[in-house]
Amino acid sequence: MDDKEIIARRVAQEIRPDTLVNLGIGLPSLVANHLPKEVHVFFQAENGVIGLGARPPEGMEDPDLTDAGGAFVTAVPGAASIDSAMSFGLIRGGHLDMTVLGGLQVDERGYLANWMIPGKMVPGMGGAMDLVAGAKQVIVAMVHTAKGRPKILKECTLPLTARRRVSLIVTEMAVIEPTEDGLVLRETGPGVSVDDILTATEASLIVHGDVPAMRL
């Protein structure tokens, strides 16, 4: 498994049946591919789709069916297309059970920065700020480092997406839970030691006893 698959598989374990879940663009969209078939979930994309399925096989793409990032998706039975106002009404109204978002940085408080990419022009923050503020649970799915530099920092150097603590951080190296006391290391990635995680993380981590490995 590559890093993205490890992250997507582990995040999929957090998703509960009969919930409404938003998947962000990029890595988070892979989570739908790893959900057990018996777990019935409606995935939502802020461009106006409820009931996203897995990525379609090559050659079976429908140009009218994409996620918020423009990637081709499928739809499950019972799926619906809605307008943008309804989509953001669900998000801002607190109706989403969970959102899974990519991350550029997360700090010791569990605050996320994920909408501004240094050196690149971006059209805006999209729905990221609404999602972090409005979803009942916020899971950050991201690789642990960028070009060897930690992405889990004492303090974010990029603009914050929202001043709200996220629920969980999942990387290929670790599962980390932000709490009132700080960032707690819950699980280690495949073949990764606690020392490896501490070395790759700028922020302080709370480690309680023997930390179990991810079960993928």
PDB file of C-alpha atoms in Angstrom:
ATOM      1  CA  MET A   1       0.000   0.000   0.000  1.00  0.00           C
ATOM      2  CA  ASP A   2       1.187   3.502  -0.753  1.00  0.00           C
ATOM      3  CA  ASP A   3       0.792   6.365   1.717  1.00  0.00           C
ATOM      4  CA  LYS A   4      -2.515   7.592   0.298  1.00  0.00           C
ATOM      5  CA  GLU A   5      -4.083   4.147   0.428  1.00  0.00           C
ATOM      6  CA  ILE A   6      -3.004   3.670   4.046  1.00  0.00           C
ATOM      7  CA  ILE A   7      -4.613   6.982   4.981  1.00  0.00           C
ATOM      8  CA  ALA A   8      -7.825   6.341   3.025  1.00  0.00           C
ATOM      9  CA  ARG A   9      -8.238   2.842   4.476  1.00  0.00           C
ATOM     10  CA  ARG A  10      -7.761   4.082   8.025  1.00  0.00           C
ATOM     11  CA  VAL A  11     -10.154   7.004   7.620  1.00  0.00           C
ATOM     12  CA  ALA A  12     -12.796   4.652   6.194  1.00  0.00           C
ATOM     13  CA  GLN A  13     -12.809   2.835   9.547  1.00  0.00           C
ATOM     14  CA  GLU A  14     -14.091   6.001  11.241  1.00  0.00           C
ATOM     15  CA  ILE A  15     -17.209   6.233   9.083  1.00  0.00           C
ATOM     16  CA  ARG A  16     -20.405   4.885  10.612  1.00  0.00           C
ATOM     17  CA  PRO A  17     -23.446   3.494   8.760  1.00  0.00           C
ATOM     18  CA  ASP A  18     -26.404   5.715   7.888  1.00  0.00           C
ATOM     19  CA  THR A  19     -24.483   8.979   8.130  1.00  0.00           C
ATOM     20  CA  LEU A  20     -24.047  11.987   5.839  1.00  0.00           C
ATOM     21  CA  VAL A  21     -20.350  12.478   5.116  1.00  0.00           C
ATOM     22  CA  ASN A  22     -18.530  15.100   3.066  1.00  0.00           C
ATOM     23  CA  LEU A  23     -15.346  14.093   1.250  1.00  0.00           C
ATOM     24  CA  GLY A  24     -12.941  16.843   0.288  1.00  0.00           C
ATOM     25  CA  ILE A  25     -11.076  16.892  -3.004  1.00  0.00           C
ATOM     26  CA  GLY A  26      -7.891  14.942  -3.596  1.00  0.00           C
ATOM     27  CA  LEU A  27      -6.842  12.345  -1.041  1.00  0.00           C
ATOM     28  CA  PRO A  28     -10.118  12.396   0.959  1.00  0.00           C
ATOM     29  CA  SER A  29     -12.083  11.365  -2.140  1.00  0.00           C
ATOM     30  CA  LEU A  30     -10.261   8.000  -2.076  1.00  0.00           C
ATOM     31  CA  VAL A  31     -11.999   7.062   1.183  1.00  0.00           C
ATOM     32  CA  ALA A  32     -15.153   5.992  -0.695  1.00  0.00           C
ATOM     33  CA  ASN A  33     -13.141   3.240  -2.413  1.00  0.00           C
ATOM     34  CA  HIS A  34     -12.357   1.547   0.901  1.00  0.00           C
ATOM     35  CA  LEU A  35     -15.704   1.559   2.663  1.00  0.00           C
ATOM     36  CA  PRO A  36     -17.070  -1.963   3.327  1.00  0.00           C
ATOM     37  CA  LYS A  37     -20.041  -2.756   1.068  1.00  0.00           C
ATOM     38  CA  GLU A  38     -22.281  -3.457   4.063  1.00  0.00           C
ATOM     39  CA  VAL A  39     -21.748   0.090   5.419  1.00  0.00           C
ATOM     40  CA  HIS A  40     -24.410   2.308   3.835  1.00  0.00           C
ATOM     41  CA  VAL A  41     -23.358   5.953   3.806  1.00  0.00           C
ATOM     42  CA  PHE A  42     -24.376   8.980   1.766  1.00  0.00           C
ATOM     43  CA  PHE A  43     -21.297  10.909   0.674  1.00  0.00           C
ATOM     44  CA  GLN A  44     -21.850  14.591  -0.076  1.00  0.00           C
ATOM     45  CA  ALA A  45     -19.858  16.975  -2.251  1.00  0.00           C
ATOM     46  CA  GLU A  46     -20.374  20.714  -1.907  1.00  0.00           C
ATOM     47  CA  ASN A  47     -20.854  21.154  -5.654  1.00  0.00           C
ATOM     48  CA  GLY A  48     -24.294  19.612  -5.152  1.00  0.00           C
ATOM     49  CA  VAL A  49     -24.280  15.816  -5.018  1.00  0.00           C
ATOM     50  CA  ILE A  50     -25.525  13.524  -2.265  1.00  0.00           C
ATOM     51  CA  GLY A  51     -24.809   9.833  -2.744  1.00  0.00           C
ATOM     52  CA  LEU A  52     -21.332   9.729  -4.247  1.00  0.00           C
ATOM     53  CA  GLY A  53     -19.930   6.298  -4.978  1.00  0.00           C
ATOM     54  CA  ALA A  54     -16.433   5.076  -5.744  1.00  0.00           C
ATOM     55  CA  ARG A  55     -14.372   6.235  -8.702  1.00  0.00           C
ATOM     56  CA  PRO A  56     -15.710   4.765 -11.992  1.00  0.00           C
ATOM     57  CA  PRO A  57     -13.676   2.226 -13.994  1.00  0.00           C
ATOM     58  CA  GLU A  58     -11.626   3.740 -16.811  1.00  0.00           C
ATOM     59  CA  GLY A  59     -13.831   4.367 -19.811  1.00  0.00           C
ATOM     60  CA  MET A  60     -17.035   4.514 -17.738  1.00  0.00           C
ATOM     61  CA  GLU A  61     -16.747   8.159 -16.660  1.00  0.00           C
ATOM     62  CA  ASP A  62     -19.822  10.384 -16.884  1.00  0.00           C
ATOM     63  CA  PRO A  63     -18.827  14.010 -17.647  1.00  0.00           C
ATOM     64  CA  ASP A  64     -21.930  15.228 -15.798  1.00  0.00           C
ATOM     65  CA  LEU A  65     -21.074  13.403 -12.576  1.00  0.00           C
ATOM     66  CA  THR A  66     -18.074  14.804 -10.708  1.00  0.00           C
ATOM     67  CA  ASP A  67     -17.056  15.737  -7.192  1.00  0.00           C
ATOM     68  CA  ALA A  68     -16.210  19.264  -6.034  1.00  0.00           C
ATOM     69  CA  GLY A  69     -12.711  18.973  -7.479  1.00  0.00           C
ATOM     70  CA  GLY A  70     -13.938  17.931 -10.930  1.00  0.00           C
ATOM     71  CA  ALA A  71     -12.892  14.275 -10.521  1.00  0.00           C
ATOM     72  CA  PHE A  72     -15.210  11.651 -11.983  1.00  0.00           C
ATOM     73  CA  VAL A  73     -17.361   9.737  -9.503  1.00  0.00           C
ATOM     74  CA  THR A  74     -20.258   7.303  -9.491  1.00  0.00           C
ATOM     75  CA  ALA A  75     -23.621   7.598  -7.748  1.00  0.00           C
ATOM     76  CA  VAL A  76     -25.313   5.056  -5.481  1.00  0.00           C
ATOM     77  CA  PRO A  77     -29.027   4.154  -5.663  1.00  0.00           C
ATOM     78  CA  GLY A  78     -31.013   6.996  -4.072  1.00  0.00           C
ATOM     79  CA  ALA A  79     -28.436   9.656  -4.929  1.00  0.00           C
ATOM     80  CA  ALA A  80     -29.615  13.198  -5.609  1.00  0.00           C
ATOM     81  CA  SER A  81     -28.285  16.349  -7.215  1.00  0.00           C
ATOM     82  CA  ILE A  82     -29.041  19.587  -5.394  1.00  0.00           C
ATOM     83  CA  ASP A  83     -28.231  23.241  -5.953  1.00  0.00           C
ATOM     84  CA  SER A  84     -25.359  25.037  -4.239  1.00  0.00           C
ATOM     85  CA  ALA A  85     -27.644  26.850  -1.797  1.00  0.00           C
ATOM     86  CA  MET A  86     -29.070  23.557  -0.507  1.00  0.00           C
ATOM     87  CA  SER A  87     -25.610  22.006  -0.372  1.00  0.00           C
ATOM     88  CA  PHE A  88     -24.188  24.789   1.779  1.00  0.00           C
ATOM     89  CA  GLY A  89     -27.383  24.876   3.828  1.00  0.00           C
ATOM     90  CA  LEU A  90     -26.643  21.299   4.843  1.00  0.00           C
ATOM     91  CA  ILE A  91     -23.066  22.225   5.731  1.00  0.00           C
ATOM     92  CA  ARG A  92     -23.746  25.472   7.580  1.00  0.00           C
ATOM     93  CA  GLY A  93     -26.851  24.088   9.258  1.00  0.00           C
ATOM     94  CA  GLY A  94     -24.883  21.411  11.074  1.00  0.00           C
ATOM     95  CA  HIS A  95     -26.459  18.493   9.200  1.00  0.00           C
ATOM     96  CA  LEU A  96     -23.197  16.812   8.166  1.00  0.00           C
ATOM     97  CA  ASP A  97     -22.148  13.997  10.481  1.00  0.00           C
ATOM     98  CA  MET A  98     -18.547  14.159   9.267  1.00  0.00           C
ATOM     99  CA  THR A  99     -16.229  15.848   6.818  1.00  0.00           C
ATOM    100  CA  VAL A 100     -12.895  14.441   5.645  1.00  0.00           C
ATOM    101  CA  LEU A 101     -10.507  17.155   4.481  1.00  0.00           C
ATOM    102  CA  GLY A 102      -6.952  17.368   3.262  1.00  0.00           C
ATOM    103  CA  GLY A 103      -4.499  19.444   5.249  1.00  0.00           C
ATOM    104  CA  LEU A 104      -1.447  21.583   4.690  1.00  0.00           C
ATOM    105  CA  GLN A 105      -0.761  22.138   8.402  1.00  0.00           C
ATOM    106  CA  VAL A 106      -2.288  21.329  11.789  1.00  0.00           C
ATOM    107  CA  ASP A 107      -1.075  22.928  15.022  1.00  0.00           C
ATOM    108  CA  GLU A 108      -0.856  21.814  18.654  1.00  0.00           C
ATOM    109  CA  ARG A 109      -4.356  23.129  19.334  1.00  0.00           C
ATOM    110  CA  GLY A 110      -5.771  20.954  16.570  1.00  0.00           C
ATOM    111  CA  TYR A 111      -6.416  23.951  14.304  1.00  0.00           C
ATOM    112  CA  LEU A 112      -6.281  23.264  10.571  1.00  0.00           C
ATOM    113  CA  ALA A 113      -4.758  25.300   7.733  1.00  0.00           C
ATOM    114  CA  ASN A 114      -5.718  23.893   4.344  1.00  0.00           C
ATOM    115  CA  TRP A 115      -6.953  26.531   1.921  1.00  0.00           C
ATOM    116  CA  MET A 116      -3.948  28.637   0.887  1.00  0.00           C
ATOM    117  CA  ILE A 117      -1.185  26.983  -1.125  1.00  0.00           C
ATOM    118  CA  PRO A 118       2.036  29.028  -0.924  1.00  0.00           C
ATOM    119  CA  GLY A 119       3.253  30.223  -4.306  1.00  0.00           C
ATOM    120  CA  LYS A 120       0.105  29.183  -6.150  1.00  0.00           C
ATOM    121  CA  MET A 121      -2.970  31.084  -7.247  1.00  0.00           C
ATOM    122  CA  VAL A 122      -6.145  29.618  -5.777  1.00  0.00           C
ATOM    123  CA  PRO A 123      -9.706  30.742  -6.559  1.00  0.00           C
ATOM    124  CA  GLY A 124     -10.616  30.906  -2.870  1.00  0.00           C
ATOM    125  CA  MET A 125     -11.111  28.697   0.134  1.00  0.00           C
ATOM    126  CA  GLY A 126     -14.087  26.857  -1.360  1.00  0.00           C
ATOM    127  CA  GLY A 127     -16.201  25.207   1.318  1.00  0.00           C
ATOM    128  CA  ALA A 128     -13.338  24.429   3.702  1.00  0.00           C
ATOM    129  CA  MET A 129     -14.184  27.088   6.295  1.00  0.00           C
ATOM    130  CA  ASP A 130     -17.864  26.176   6.295  1.00  0.00           C
ATOM    131  CA  LEU A 131     -17.061  22.470   6.604  1.00  0.00           C
ATOM    132  CA  VAL A 132     -14.670  22.836   9.535  1.00  0.00           C
ATOM    133  CA  ALA A 133     -17.118  25.107  11.347  1.00  0.00           C
ATOM    134  CA  GLY A 134     -20.293  23.180  10.540  1.00  0.00           C
ATOM    135  CA  ALA A 135     -19.641  19.413  10.453  1.00  0.00           C
ATOM    136  CA  LYS A 136     -20.134  17.406  13.635  1.00  0.00           C
ATOM    137  CA  GLN A 137     -16.794  15.630  13.136  1.00  0.00           C
ATOM    138  CA  VAL A 138     -13.775  16.868  11.188  1.00  0.00           C
ATOM    139  CA  ILE A 139     -11.126  14.373  10.112  1.00  0.00           C
ATOM    140  CA  VAL A 140      -7.910  15.600   8.502  1.00  0.00           C
ATOM    141  CA  ALA A 141      -6.434  13.139   6.008  1.00  0.00           C
ATOM    142  CA  MET A 142      -2.933  14.128   4.929  1.00  0.00           C
ATOM    143  CA  VAL A 143       0.612  12.852   4.525  1.00  0.00           C
ATOM    144  CA  HIS A 144       2.714  13.422   7.628  1.00  0.00           C
ATOM    145  CA  THR A 145       5.464  15.540   6.060  1.00  0.00           C
ATOM    146  CA  ALA A 146       5.977  17.703   2.959  1.00  0.00           C
ATOM    147  CA  LYS A 147       9.401  17.362   1.325  1.00  0.00           C
ATOM    148  CA  GLY A 148      10.716  16.073   4.644  1.00  0.00           C
ATOM    149  CA  ARG A 149       9.292  18.958   6.662  1.00  0.00           C
ATOM    150  CA  PRO A 150       6.699  18.390   9.404  1.00  0.00           C
ATOM    151  CA  LYS A 151       3.096  19.362   8.690  1.00  0.00           C
ATOM    152  CA  ILE A 152       1.975  18.947  12.306  1.00  0.00           C
ATOM    153  CA  LEU A 153       3.428  22.059  13.904  1.00  0.00           C
ATOM    154  CA  LYS A 154       3.522  23.950  17.162  1.00  0.00           C
ATOM    155  CA  GLU A 155       1.768  26.785  15.348  1.00  0.00           C
ATOM    156  CA  CYS A 156       0.493  27.028  11.781  1.00  0.00           C
ATOM    157  CA  THR A 157       2.393  29.438   9.545  1.00  0.00           C
ATOM    158  CA  LEU A 158      -0.416  29.465   6.967  1.00  0.00           C
ATOM    159  CA  PRO A 159      -3.807  31.147   7.530  1.00  0.00           C
ATOM    160  CA  LEU A 160      -6.156  29.021   9.635  1.00  0.00           C
ATOM    161  CA  THR A 161      -9.199  27.509   7.992  1.00  0.00           C
ATOM    162  CA  ALA A 162     -11.240  27.912  11.191  1.00  0.00           C
ATOM    163  CA  ARG A 163     -10.662  28.380  14.896  1.00  0.00           C
ATOM    164  CA  ARG A 164     -12.131  25.037  15.831  1.00  0.00           C
ATOM    165  CA  ARG A 165     -10.288  21.926  16.952  1.00  0.00           C
ATOM    166  CA  VAL A 166     -10.528  19.085  14.450  1.00  0.00           C
ATOM    167  CA  SER A 167     -11.645  15.659  15.648  1.00  0.00           C
ATOM    168  CA  LEU A 168      -8.849  13.438  14.296  1.00  0.00           C
ATOM    169  CA  ILE A 169      -5.684  13.589  12.186  1.00  0.00           C
ATOM    170  CA  VAL A 170      -4.855  10.548  10.056  1.00  0.00           C
ATOM    171  CA  THR A 171      -1.531  10.271   8.236  1.00  0.00           C
ATOM    172  CA  GLU A 172       0.417   7.337   6.838  1.00  0.00           C
ATOM    173  CA  MET A 173       2.507   7.434  10.034  1.00  0.00           C
ATOM    174  CA  ALA A 174      -0.026   7.998  12.790  1.00  0.00           C
ATOM    175  CA  VAL A 175      -3.527   8.547  14.083  1.00  0.00           C
ATOM    176  CA  ILE A 176      -3.518  11.615  16.329  1.00  0.00           C
ATOM    177  CA  GLU A 177      -6.429  12.962  18.374  1.00  0.00           C
ATOM    178  CA  PRO A 178      -6.465  16.650  19.326  1.00  0.00           C
ATOM    179  CA  THR A 179      -7.771  17.069  22.886  1.00  0.00           C
ATOM    180  CA  GLU A 180      -8.013  19.777  25.540  1.00  0.00           C
ATOM    181  CA  ASP A 181      -4.661  18.560  26.879  1.00  0.00           C
ATOM    182  CA  GLY A 182      -2.910  18.459  23.504  1.00  0.00           C
ATOM    183  CA  LEU A 183      -2.292  16.073  20.618  1.00  0.00           C
ATOM    184  CA  VAL A 184      -2.602  12.438  21.707  1.00  0.00           C
ATOM    185  CA  LEU A 185      -0.910   9.701  19.664  1.00  0.00           C
ATOM    186  CA  ARG A 186      -3.529   6.960  19.273  1.00  0.00           C
ATOM    187  CA  GLU A 187      -2.010   4.633  16.646  1.00  0.00           C
ATOM    188  CA  THR A 188       1.156   4.137  14.645  1.00  0.00           C
ATOM    189  CA  GLY A 189       1.276   3.462  10.921  1.00  0.00           C
ATOM    190  CA  PRO A 190       2.502   0.207   9.331  1.00  0.00           C
ATOM    191  CA  GLY A 191       6.145  -0.364  10.222  1.00  0.00           C
ATOM    192  CA  VAL A 192       6.421   3.020  11.949  1.00  0.00           C
ATOM    193  CA  SER A 193       7.754   3.432  15.480  1.00  0.00           C
ATOM    194  CA  VAL A 194       6.757   6.038  18.033  1.00  0.00           C
ATOM    195  CA  ASP A 195      10.238   7.550  17.748  1.00  0.00           C
ATOM    196  CA  ASP A 196       9.800   7.866  13.966  1.00  0.00           C
ATOM    197  CA  ILE A 197       6.568   9.815  14.536  1.00  0.00           C
ATOM    198  CA  LEU A 198       8.093  12.086  17.168  1.00  0.00           C
ATOM    199  CA  THR A 199      11.004  12.881  14.844  1.00  0.00           C
ATOM    200  CA  ALA A 200       8.653  13.742  11.960  1.00  0.00           C
ATOM    201  CA  THR A 201       6.374  15.924  14.116  1.00  0.00           C
ATOM    202  CA  GLU A 202       7.227  19.434  15.296  1.00  0.00           C
ATOM    203  CA  ALA A 203       4.286  19.663  17.694  1.00  0.00           C
ATOM    204  CA  SER A 204       4.460  17.953  21.077  1.00  0.00           C
ATOM    205  CA  LEU A 205       2.635  14.622  21.213  1.00  0.00           C
ATOM    206  CA  ILE A 206       1.156  12.950  24.279  1.00  0.00           C
ATOM    207  CA  VAL A 207       2.042   9.252  24.356  1.00  0.00           C
ATOM    208  CA  HIS A 208       0.253   6.935  26.774  1.00  0.00           C
ATOM    209  CA  GLY A 209       1.977   3.566  27.251  1.00  0.00           C
ATOM    210  CA  ASP A 210       2.217   1.167  24.317  1.00  0.00           C
ATOM    211  CA  VAL A 211       0.646   2.698  21.237  1.00  0.00           C
ATOM    212  CA  PRO A 212      -1.135   0.143  19.006  1.00  0.00           C
ATOM    213  CA  ALA A 213      -0.517  -0.072  15.278  1.00  0.00           C
ATOM    214  CA  MET A 214      -3.217   0.623  12.700  1.00  0.00           C
ATOM    215  CA  ARG A 215      -5.249  -2.432  11.761  1.00  0.00           C
ATOM    216  CA  LEU A 216      -5.739  -2.178   8.012  1.00  0.00           C
TER     217      LEU A 216
END
